[in-house]
PDB file of C-alpha atoms in Angstrom:
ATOM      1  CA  UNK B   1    -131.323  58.498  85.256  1.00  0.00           C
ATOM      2  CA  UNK B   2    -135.102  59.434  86.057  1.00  0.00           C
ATOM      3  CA  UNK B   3    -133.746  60.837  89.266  1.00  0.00           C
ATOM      4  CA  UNK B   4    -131.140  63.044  87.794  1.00  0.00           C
ATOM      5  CA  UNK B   5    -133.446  64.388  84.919  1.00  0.00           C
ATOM      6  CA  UNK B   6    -135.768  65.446  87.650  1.00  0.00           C
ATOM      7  CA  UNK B   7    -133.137  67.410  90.061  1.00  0.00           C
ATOM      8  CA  UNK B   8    -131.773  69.069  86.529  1.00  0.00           C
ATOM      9  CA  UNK B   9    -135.474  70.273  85.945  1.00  0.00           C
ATOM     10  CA  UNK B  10    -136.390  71.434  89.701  1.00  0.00           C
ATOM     11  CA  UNK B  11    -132.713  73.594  89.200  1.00  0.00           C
ATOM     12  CA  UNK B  12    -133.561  75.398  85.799  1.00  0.00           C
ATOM     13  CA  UNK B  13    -137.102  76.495  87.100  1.00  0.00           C
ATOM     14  CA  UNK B  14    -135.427  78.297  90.634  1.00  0.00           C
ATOM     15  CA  UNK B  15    -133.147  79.546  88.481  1.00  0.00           C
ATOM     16  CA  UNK B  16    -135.217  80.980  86.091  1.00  0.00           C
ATOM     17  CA  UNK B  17    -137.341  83.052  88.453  1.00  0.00           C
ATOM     18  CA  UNK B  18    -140.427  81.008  87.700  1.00  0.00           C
ATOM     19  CA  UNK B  19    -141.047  82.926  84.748  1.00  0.00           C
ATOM     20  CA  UNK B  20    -143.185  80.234  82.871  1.00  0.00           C
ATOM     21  CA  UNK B  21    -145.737  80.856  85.712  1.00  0.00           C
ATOM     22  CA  UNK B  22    -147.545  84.006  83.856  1.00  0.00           C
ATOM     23  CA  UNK B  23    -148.308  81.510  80.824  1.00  0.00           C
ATOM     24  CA  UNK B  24    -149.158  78.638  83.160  1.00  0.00           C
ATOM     25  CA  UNK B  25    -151.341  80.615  84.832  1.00  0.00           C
ATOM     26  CA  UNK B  26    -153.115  82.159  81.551  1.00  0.00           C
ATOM     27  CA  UNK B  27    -153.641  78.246  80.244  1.00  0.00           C
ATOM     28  CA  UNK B  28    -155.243  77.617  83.243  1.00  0.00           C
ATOM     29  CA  UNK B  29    -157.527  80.244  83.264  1.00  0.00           C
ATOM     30  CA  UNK B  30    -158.382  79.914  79.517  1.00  0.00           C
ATOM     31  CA  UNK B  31    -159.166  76.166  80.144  1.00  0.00           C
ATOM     32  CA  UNK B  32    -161.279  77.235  83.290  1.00  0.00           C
ATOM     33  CA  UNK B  33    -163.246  80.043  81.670  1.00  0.00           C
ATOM     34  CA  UNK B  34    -164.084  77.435  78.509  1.00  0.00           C
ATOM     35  CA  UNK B  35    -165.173  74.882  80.913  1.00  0.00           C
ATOM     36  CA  UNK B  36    -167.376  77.157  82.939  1.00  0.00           C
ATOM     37  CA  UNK B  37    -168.937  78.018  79.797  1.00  0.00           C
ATOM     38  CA  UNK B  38    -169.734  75.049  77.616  1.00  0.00           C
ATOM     39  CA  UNK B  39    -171.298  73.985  81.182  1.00  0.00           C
ATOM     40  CA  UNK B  40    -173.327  77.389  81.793  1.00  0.00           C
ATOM     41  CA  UNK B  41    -174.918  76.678  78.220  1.00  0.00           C
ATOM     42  CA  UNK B  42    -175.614  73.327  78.529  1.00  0.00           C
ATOM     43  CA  UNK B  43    -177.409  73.989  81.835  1.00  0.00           C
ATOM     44  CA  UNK B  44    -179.615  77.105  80.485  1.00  0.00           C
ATOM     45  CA  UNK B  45    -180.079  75.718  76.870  1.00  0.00           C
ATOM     46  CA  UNK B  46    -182.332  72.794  77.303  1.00  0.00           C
ATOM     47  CA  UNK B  47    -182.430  69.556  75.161  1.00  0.00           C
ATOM     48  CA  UNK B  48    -184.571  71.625  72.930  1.00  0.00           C
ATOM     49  CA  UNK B  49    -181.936  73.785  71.356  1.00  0.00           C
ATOM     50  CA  UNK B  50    -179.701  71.138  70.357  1.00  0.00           C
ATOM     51  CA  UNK B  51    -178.633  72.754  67.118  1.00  0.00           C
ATOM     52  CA  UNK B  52    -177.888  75.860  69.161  1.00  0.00           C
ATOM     53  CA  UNK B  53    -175.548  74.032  71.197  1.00  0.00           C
ATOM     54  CA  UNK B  54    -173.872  71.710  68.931  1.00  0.00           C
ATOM     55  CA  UNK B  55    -173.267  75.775  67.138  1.00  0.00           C
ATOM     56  CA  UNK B  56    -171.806  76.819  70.613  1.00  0.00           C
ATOM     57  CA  UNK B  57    -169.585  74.089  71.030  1.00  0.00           C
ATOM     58  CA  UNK B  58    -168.726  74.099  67.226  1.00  0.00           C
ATOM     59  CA  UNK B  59    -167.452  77.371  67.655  1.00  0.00           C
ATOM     60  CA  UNK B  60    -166.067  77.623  71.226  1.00  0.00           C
ATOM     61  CA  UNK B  61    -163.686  74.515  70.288  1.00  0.00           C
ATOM     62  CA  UNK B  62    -161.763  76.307  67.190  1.00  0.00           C
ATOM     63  CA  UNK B  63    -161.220  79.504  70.069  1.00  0.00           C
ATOM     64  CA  UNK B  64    -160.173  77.273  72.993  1.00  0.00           C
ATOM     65  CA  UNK B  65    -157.370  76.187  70.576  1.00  0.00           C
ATOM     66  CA  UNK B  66    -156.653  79.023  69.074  1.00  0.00           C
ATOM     67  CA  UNK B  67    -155.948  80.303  72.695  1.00  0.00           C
ATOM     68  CA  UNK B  68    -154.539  77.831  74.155  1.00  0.00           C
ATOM     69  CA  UNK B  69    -151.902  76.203  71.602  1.00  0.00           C
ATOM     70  CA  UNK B  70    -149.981  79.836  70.769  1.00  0.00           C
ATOM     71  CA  UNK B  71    -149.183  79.449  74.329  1.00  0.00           C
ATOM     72  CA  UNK B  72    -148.008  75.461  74.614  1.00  0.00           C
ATOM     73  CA  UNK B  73    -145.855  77.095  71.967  1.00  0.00           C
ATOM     74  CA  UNK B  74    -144.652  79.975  73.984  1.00  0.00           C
ATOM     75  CA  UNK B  75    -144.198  78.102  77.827  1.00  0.00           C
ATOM     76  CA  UNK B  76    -142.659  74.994  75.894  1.00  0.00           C
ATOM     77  CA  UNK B  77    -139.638  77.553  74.064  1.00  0.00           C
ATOM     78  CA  UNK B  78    -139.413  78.486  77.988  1.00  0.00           C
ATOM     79  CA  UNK B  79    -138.939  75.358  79.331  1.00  0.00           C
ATOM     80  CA  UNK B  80    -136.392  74.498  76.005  1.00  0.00           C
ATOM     81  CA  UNK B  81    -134.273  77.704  77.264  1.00  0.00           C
ATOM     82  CA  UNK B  82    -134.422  77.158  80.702  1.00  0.00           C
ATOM     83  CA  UNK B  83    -133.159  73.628  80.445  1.00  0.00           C
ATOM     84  CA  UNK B  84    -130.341  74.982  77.942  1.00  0.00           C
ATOM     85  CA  UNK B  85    -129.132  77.105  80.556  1.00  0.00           C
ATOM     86  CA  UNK B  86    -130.595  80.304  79.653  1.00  0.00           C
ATOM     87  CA  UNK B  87    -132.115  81.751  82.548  1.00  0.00           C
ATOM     88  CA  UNK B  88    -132.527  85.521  82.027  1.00  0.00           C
ATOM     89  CA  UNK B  89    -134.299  87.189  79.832  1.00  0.00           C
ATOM     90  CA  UNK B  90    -136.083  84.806  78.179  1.00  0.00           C
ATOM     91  CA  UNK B  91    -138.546  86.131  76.257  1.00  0.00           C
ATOM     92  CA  UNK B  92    -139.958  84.017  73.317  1.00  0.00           C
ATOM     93  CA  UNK B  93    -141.466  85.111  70.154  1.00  0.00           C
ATOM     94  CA  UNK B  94    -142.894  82.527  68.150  1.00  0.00           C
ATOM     95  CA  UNK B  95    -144.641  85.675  65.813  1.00  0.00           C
ATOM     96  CA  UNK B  96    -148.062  84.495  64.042  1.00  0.00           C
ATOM     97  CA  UNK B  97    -146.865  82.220  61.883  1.00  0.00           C
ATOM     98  CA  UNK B  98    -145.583  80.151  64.647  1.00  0.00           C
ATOM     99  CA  UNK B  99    -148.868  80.498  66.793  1.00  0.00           C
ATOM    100  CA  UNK B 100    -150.690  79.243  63.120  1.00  0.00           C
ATOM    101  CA  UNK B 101    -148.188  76.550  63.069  1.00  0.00           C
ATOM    102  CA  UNK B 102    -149.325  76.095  67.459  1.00  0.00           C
ATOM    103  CA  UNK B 103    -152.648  75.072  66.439  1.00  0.00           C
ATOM    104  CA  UNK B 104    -152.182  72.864  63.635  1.00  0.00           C
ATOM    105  CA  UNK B 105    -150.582  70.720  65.509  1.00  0.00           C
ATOM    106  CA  UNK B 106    -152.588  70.655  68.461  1.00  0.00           C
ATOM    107  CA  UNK B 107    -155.424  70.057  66.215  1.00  0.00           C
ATOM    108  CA  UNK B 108    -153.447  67.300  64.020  1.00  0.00           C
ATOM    109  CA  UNK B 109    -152.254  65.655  67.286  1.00  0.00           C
ATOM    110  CA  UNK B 110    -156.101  65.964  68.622  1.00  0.00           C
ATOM    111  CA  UNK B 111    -157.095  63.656  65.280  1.00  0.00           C
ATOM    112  CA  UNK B 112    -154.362  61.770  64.741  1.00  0.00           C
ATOM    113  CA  UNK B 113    -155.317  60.498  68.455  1.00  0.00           C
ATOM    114  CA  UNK B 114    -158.347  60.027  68.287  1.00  0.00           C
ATOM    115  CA  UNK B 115    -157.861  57.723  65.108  1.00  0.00           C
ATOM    116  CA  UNK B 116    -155.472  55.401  66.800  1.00  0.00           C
ATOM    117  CA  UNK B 117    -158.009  55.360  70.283  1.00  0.00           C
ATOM    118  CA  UNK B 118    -160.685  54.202  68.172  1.00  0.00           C
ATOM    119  CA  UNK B 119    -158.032  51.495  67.009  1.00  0.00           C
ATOM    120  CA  UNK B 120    -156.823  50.062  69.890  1.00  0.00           C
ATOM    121  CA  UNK B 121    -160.185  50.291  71.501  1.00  0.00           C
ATOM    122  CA  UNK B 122    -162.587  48.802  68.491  1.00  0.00           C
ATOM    123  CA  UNK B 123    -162.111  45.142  69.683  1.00  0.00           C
ATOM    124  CA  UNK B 124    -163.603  45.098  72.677  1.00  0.00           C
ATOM    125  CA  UNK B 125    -166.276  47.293  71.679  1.00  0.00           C
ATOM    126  CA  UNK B 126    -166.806  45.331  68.555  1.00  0.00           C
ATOM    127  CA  UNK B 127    -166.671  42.001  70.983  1.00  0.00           C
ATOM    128  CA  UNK B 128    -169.363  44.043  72.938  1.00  0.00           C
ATOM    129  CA  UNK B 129    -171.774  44.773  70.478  1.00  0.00           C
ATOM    130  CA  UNK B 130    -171.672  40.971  69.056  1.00  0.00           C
ATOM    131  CA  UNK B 131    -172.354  40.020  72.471  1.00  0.00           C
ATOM    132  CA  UNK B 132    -175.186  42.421  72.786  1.00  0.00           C
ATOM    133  CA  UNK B 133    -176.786  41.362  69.802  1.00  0.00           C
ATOM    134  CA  UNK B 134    -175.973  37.387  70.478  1.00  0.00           C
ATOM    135  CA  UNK B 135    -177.712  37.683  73.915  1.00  0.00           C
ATOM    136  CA  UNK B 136    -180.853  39.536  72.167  1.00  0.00           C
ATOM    137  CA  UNK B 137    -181.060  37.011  70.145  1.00  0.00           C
ATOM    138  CA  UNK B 138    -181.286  34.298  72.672  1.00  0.00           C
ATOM    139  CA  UNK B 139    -180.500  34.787  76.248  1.00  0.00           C
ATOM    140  CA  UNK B 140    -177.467  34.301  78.353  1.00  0.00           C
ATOM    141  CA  UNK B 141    -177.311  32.966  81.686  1.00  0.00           C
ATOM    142  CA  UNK B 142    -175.466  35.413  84.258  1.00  0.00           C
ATOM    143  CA  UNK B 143    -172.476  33.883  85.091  1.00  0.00           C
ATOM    144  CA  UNK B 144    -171.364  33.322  81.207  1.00  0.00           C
ATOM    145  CA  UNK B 145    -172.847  37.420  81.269  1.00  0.00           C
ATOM    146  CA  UNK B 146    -170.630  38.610  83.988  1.00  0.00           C
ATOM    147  CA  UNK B 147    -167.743  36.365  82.131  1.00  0.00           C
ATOM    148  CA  UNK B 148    -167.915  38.137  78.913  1.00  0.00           C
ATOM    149  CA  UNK B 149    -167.853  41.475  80.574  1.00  0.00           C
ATOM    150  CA  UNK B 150    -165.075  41.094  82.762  1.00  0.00           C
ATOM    151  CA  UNK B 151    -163.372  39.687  79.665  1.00  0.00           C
ATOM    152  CA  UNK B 152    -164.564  42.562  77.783  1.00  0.00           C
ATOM    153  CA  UNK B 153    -163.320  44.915  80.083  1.00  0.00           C
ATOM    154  CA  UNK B 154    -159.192  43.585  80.597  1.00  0.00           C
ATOM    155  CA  UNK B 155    -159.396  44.037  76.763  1.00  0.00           C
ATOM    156  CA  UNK B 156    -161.040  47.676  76.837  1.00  0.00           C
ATOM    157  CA  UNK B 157    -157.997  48.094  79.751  1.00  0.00           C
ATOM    158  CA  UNK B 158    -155.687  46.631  77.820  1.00  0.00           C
ATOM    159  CA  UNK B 159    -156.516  48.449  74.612  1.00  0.00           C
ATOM    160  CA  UNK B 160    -156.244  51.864  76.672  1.00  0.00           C
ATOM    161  CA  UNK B 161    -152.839  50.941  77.793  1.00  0.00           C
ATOM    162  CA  UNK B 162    -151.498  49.673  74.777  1.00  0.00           C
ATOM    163  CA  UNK B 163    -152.843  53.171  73.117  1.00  0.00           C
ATOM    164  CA  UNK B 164    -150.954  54.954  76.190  1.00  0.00           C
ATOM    165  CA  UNK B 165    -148.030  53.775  75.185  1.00  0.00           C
ATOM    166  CA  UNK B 166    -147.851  53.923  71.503  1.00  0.00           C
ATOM    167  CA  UNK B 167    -149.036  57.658  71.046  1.00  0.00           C
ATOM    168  CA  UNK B 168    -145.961  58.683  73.120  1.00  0.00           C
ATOM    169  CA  UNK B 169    -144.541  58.929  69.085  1.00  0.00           C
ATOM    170  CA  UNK B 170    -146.134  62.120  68.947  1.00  0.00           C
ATOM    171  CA  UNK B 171    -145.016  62.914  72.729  1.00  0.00           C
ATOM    172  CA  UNK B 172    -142.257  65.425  71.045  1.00  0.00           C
ATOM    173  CA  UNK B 173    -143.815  67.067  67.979  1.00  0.00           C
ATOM    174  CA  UNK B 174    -144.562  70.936  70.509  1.00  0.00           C
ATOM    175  CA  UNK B 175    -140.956  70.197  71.580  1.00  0.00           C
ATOM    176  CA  UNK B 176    -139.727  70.071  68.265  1.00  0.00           C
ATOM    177  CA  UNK B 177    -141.665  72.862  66.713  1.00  0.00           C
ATOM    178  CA  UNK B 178    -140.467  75.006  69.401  1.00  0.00           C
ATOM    179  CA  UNK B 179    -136.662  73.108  68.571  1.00  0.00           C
ATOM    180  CA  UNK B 180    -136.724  74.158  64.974  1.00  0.00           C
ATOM    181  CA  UNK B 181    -138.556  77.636  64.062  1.00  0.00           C
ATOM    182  CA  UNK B 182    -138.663  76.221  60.074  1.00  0.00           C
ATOM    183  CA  UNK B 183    -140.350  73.280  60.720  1.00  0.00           C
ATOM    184  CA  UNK B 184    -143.996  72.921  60.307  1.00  0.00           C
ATOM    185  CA  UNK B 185    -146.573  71.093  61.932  1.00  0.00           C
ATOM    186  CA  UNK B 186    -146.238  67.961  59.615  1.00  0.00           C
ATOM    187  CA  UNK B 187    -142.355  68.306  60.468  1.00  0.00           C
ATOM    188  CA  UNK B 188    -142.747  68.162  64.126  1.00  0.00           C
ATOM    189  CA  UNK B 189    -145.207  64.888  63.812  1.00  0.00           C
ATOM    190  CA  UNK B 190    -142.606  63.035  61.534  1.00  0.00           C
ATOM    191  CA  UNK B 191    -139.440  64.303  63.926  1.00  0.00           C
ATOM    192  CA  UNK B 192    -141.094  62.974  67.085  1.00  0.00           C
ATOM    193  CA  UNK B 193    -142.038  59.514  65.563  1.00  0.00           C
ATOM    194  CA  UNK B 194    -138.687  59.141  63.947  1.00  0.00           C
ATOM    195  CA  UNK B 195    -136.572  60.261  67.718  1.00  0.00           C
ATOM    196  CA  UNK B 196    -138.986  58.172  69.946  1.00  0.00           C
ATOM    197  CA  UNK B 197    -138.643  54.772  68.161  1.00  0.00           C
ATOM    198  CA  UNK B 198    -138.033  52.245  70.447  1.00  0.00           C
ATOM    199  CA  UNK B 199    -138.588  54.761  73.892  1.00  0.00           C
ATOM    200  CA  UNK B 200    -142.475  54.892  73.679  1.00  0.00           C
ATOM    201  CA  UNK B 201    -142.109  52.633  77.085  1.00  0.00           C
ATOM    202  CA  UNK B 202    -139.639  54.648  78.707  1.00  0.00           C
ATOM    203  CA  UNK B 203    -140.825  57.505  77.912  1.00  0.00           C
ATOM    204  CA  UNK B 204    -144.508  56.480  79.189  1.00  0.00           C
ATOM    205  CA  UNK B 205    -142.918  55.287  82.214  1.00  0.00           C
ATOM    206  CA  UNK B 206    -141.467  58.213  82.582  1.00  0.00           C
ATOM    207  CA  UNK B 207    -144.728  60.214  82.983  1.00  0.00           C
ATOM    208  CA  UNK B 208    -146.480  57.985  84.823  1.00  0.00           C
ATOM    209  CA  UNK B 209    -143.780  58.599  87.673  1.00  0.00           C
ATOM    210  CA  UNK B 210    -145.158  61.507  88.062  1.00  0.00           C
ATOM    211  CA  UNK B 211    -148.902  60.446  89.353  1.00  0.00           C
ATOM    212  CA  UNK B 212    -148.131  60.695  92.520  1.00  0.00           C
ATOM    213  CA  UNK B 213    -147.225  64.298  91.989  1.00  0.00           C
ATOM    214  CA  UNK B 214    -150.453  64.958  90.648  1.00  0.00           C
ATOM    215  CA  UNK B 215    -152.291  63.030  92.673  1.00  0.00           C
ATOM    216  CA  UNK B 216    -150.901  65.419  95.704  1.00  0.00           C
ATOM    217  CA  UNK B 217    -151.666  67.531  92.995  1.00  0.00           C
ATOM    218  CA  UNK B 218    -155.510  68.396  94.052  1.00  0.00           C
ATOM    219  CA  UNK B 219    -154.927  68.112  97.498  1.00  0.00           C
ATOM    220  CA  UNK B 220    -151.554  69.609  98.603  1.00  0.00           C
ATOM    221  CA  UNK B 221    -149.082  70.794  96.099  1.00  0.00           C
ATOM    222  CA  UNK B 222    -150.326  74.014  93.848  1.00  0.00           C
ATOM    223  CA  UNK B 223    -151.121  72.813  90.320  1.00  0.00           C
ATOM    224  CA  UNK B 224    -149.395  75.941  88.730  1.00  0.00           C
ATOM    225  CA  UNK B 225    -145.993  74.389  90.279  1.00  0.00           C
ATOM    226  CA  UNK B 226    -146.493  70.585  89.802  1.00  0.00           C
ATOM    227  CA  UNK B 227    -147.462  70.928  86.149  1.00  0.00           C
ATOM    228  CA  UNK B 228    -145.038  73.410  85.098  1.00  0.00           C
ATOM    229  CA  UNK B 229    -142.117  70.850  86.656  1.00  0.00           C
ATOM    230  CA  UNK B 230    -143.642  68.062  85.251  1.00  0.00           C
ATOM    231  CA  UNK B 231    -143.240  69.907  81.920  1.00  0.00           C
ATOM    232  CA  UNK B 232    -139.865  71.262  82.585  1.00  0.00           C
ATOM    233  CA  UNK B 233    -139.181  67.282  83.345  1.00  0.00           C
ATOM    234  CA  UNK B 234    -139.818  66.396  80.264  1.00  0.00           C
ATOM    235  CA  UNK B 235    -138.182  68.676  78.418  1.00  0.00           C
ATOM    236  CA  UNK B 236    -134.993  67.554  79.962  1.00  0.00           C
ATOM    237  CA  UNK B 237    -135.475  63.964  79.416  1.00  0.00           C
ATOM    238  CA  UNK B 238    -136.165  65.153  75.292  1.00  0.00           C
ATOM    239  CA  UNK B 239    -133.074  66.661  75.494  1.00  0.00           C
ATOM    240  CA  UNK B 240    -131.220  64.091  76.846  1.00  0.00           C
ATOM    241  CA  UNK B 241    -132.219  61.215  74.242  1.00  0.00           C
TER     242      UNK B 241
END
């Protein structure tokens, strides 16, 4: 099944033209430029102006998404058509309110992540505070030490894969926003949670065969190919369940 999603996604990017590689390429840069950035003020602000910098990165967040997400938007529609069949002129035009609608999402899906890390990953960092404080209070030997941390650690792994999996609910929403040109943000959240119940593992599976693809990635294969088809993978296997 994997195997035939894949082959279905490698033949509507050649026929396409590799059109989506403009806006891959634009993503890329915009995520390079803010990188380079934040890091050249970091390195010529010192410790000094921390208000200055928490302003900087305050500010340069909000642009970075309001850059980026219109675009998601625009190469996801692309990789929705080009898996539909339609391979020539595809030009997209999500219009404002749909790069508006772009960013609330990215930012709700940036949240609504971050809430359910700090969930699966409070236990062992609750366990590891306790510890902390139990061993300030009166010392430890080592072994018990290096017990509690490698316990510590299989949860913190655990936690991490656990949260891997379950966010894959919201693994849909830019697919369905780009689906269904009425539906907002909120829309696309409660779609994707409703269509991936009981896939989360498949669909995590899924991704994670392609890590040896990007692990090649950095070293062989372009990044503005292996991304895009990982993408264009993807959106296959949404359209097929």
């Amino acid at each position: 099944m994997n195997s035939r999603i894949k082959l279905s996604a490698k033949a509507a990017m050649n026929g396409a033209g590799f059109n989506f590689l403009p806006v891959c390429t634009a993503i890329m840069l915009l995520v390079f430029v803010f990188s380079v950035l934040n890091a050249a003020v970091n390195y010529f602000f010192k410790s000094a102006d921390k208000p200055l910098l928490a302003a900087v990165a305050m500010l340069s967040l909000p642009l970075f998404v309001a850059s980026v997400a219109p675009l998601r938007l625009i190469m996801q529609t692309k990789f929705l058509l080009q898996a539909k069949g339609t391979r020539t002129g595809i030009k997209p035009d999500i219009g404002f309110s749909g790069a508006l609608k772009a960013c609330e999402l990215c930012v709700r899906l940036f949240f609504i992540k971050l809430f359910w890390f700090c969930v699966f990953e409070a236990v062992p960092v609750v366990a590891g505070a306790l510890f902390v404080y139990g061993n300030y209070q009166s010392a430890v030997s080592l072994k018990a030490a290096y017990t509690v941390l490698a316990g510590l650690s299989l949860l913190a792994v655990a936690g991490l894969l656990f949260y891997c999996v379950f966010v894959q609910r919201y693994s849909k929403s830019m697919f369905f926003l780009a689906c269904y040109k009425d539906f907002s943000a909120g829309d696309a959240i409660t779609e994707s949670v409703r269509r991936t119940r009981g896939k989360l593992s498949d669909i995590f599976l899924f991704k994670l065969s392609f890590v040896p693809w990007m692990m090649l990635c950095a070293g062989i294969l372009p990044a503005i190919y292996v991304i895009p088809y990982y993408k264009q993978s993807l959106t296959c296997l949404y359209l097929s369940r």
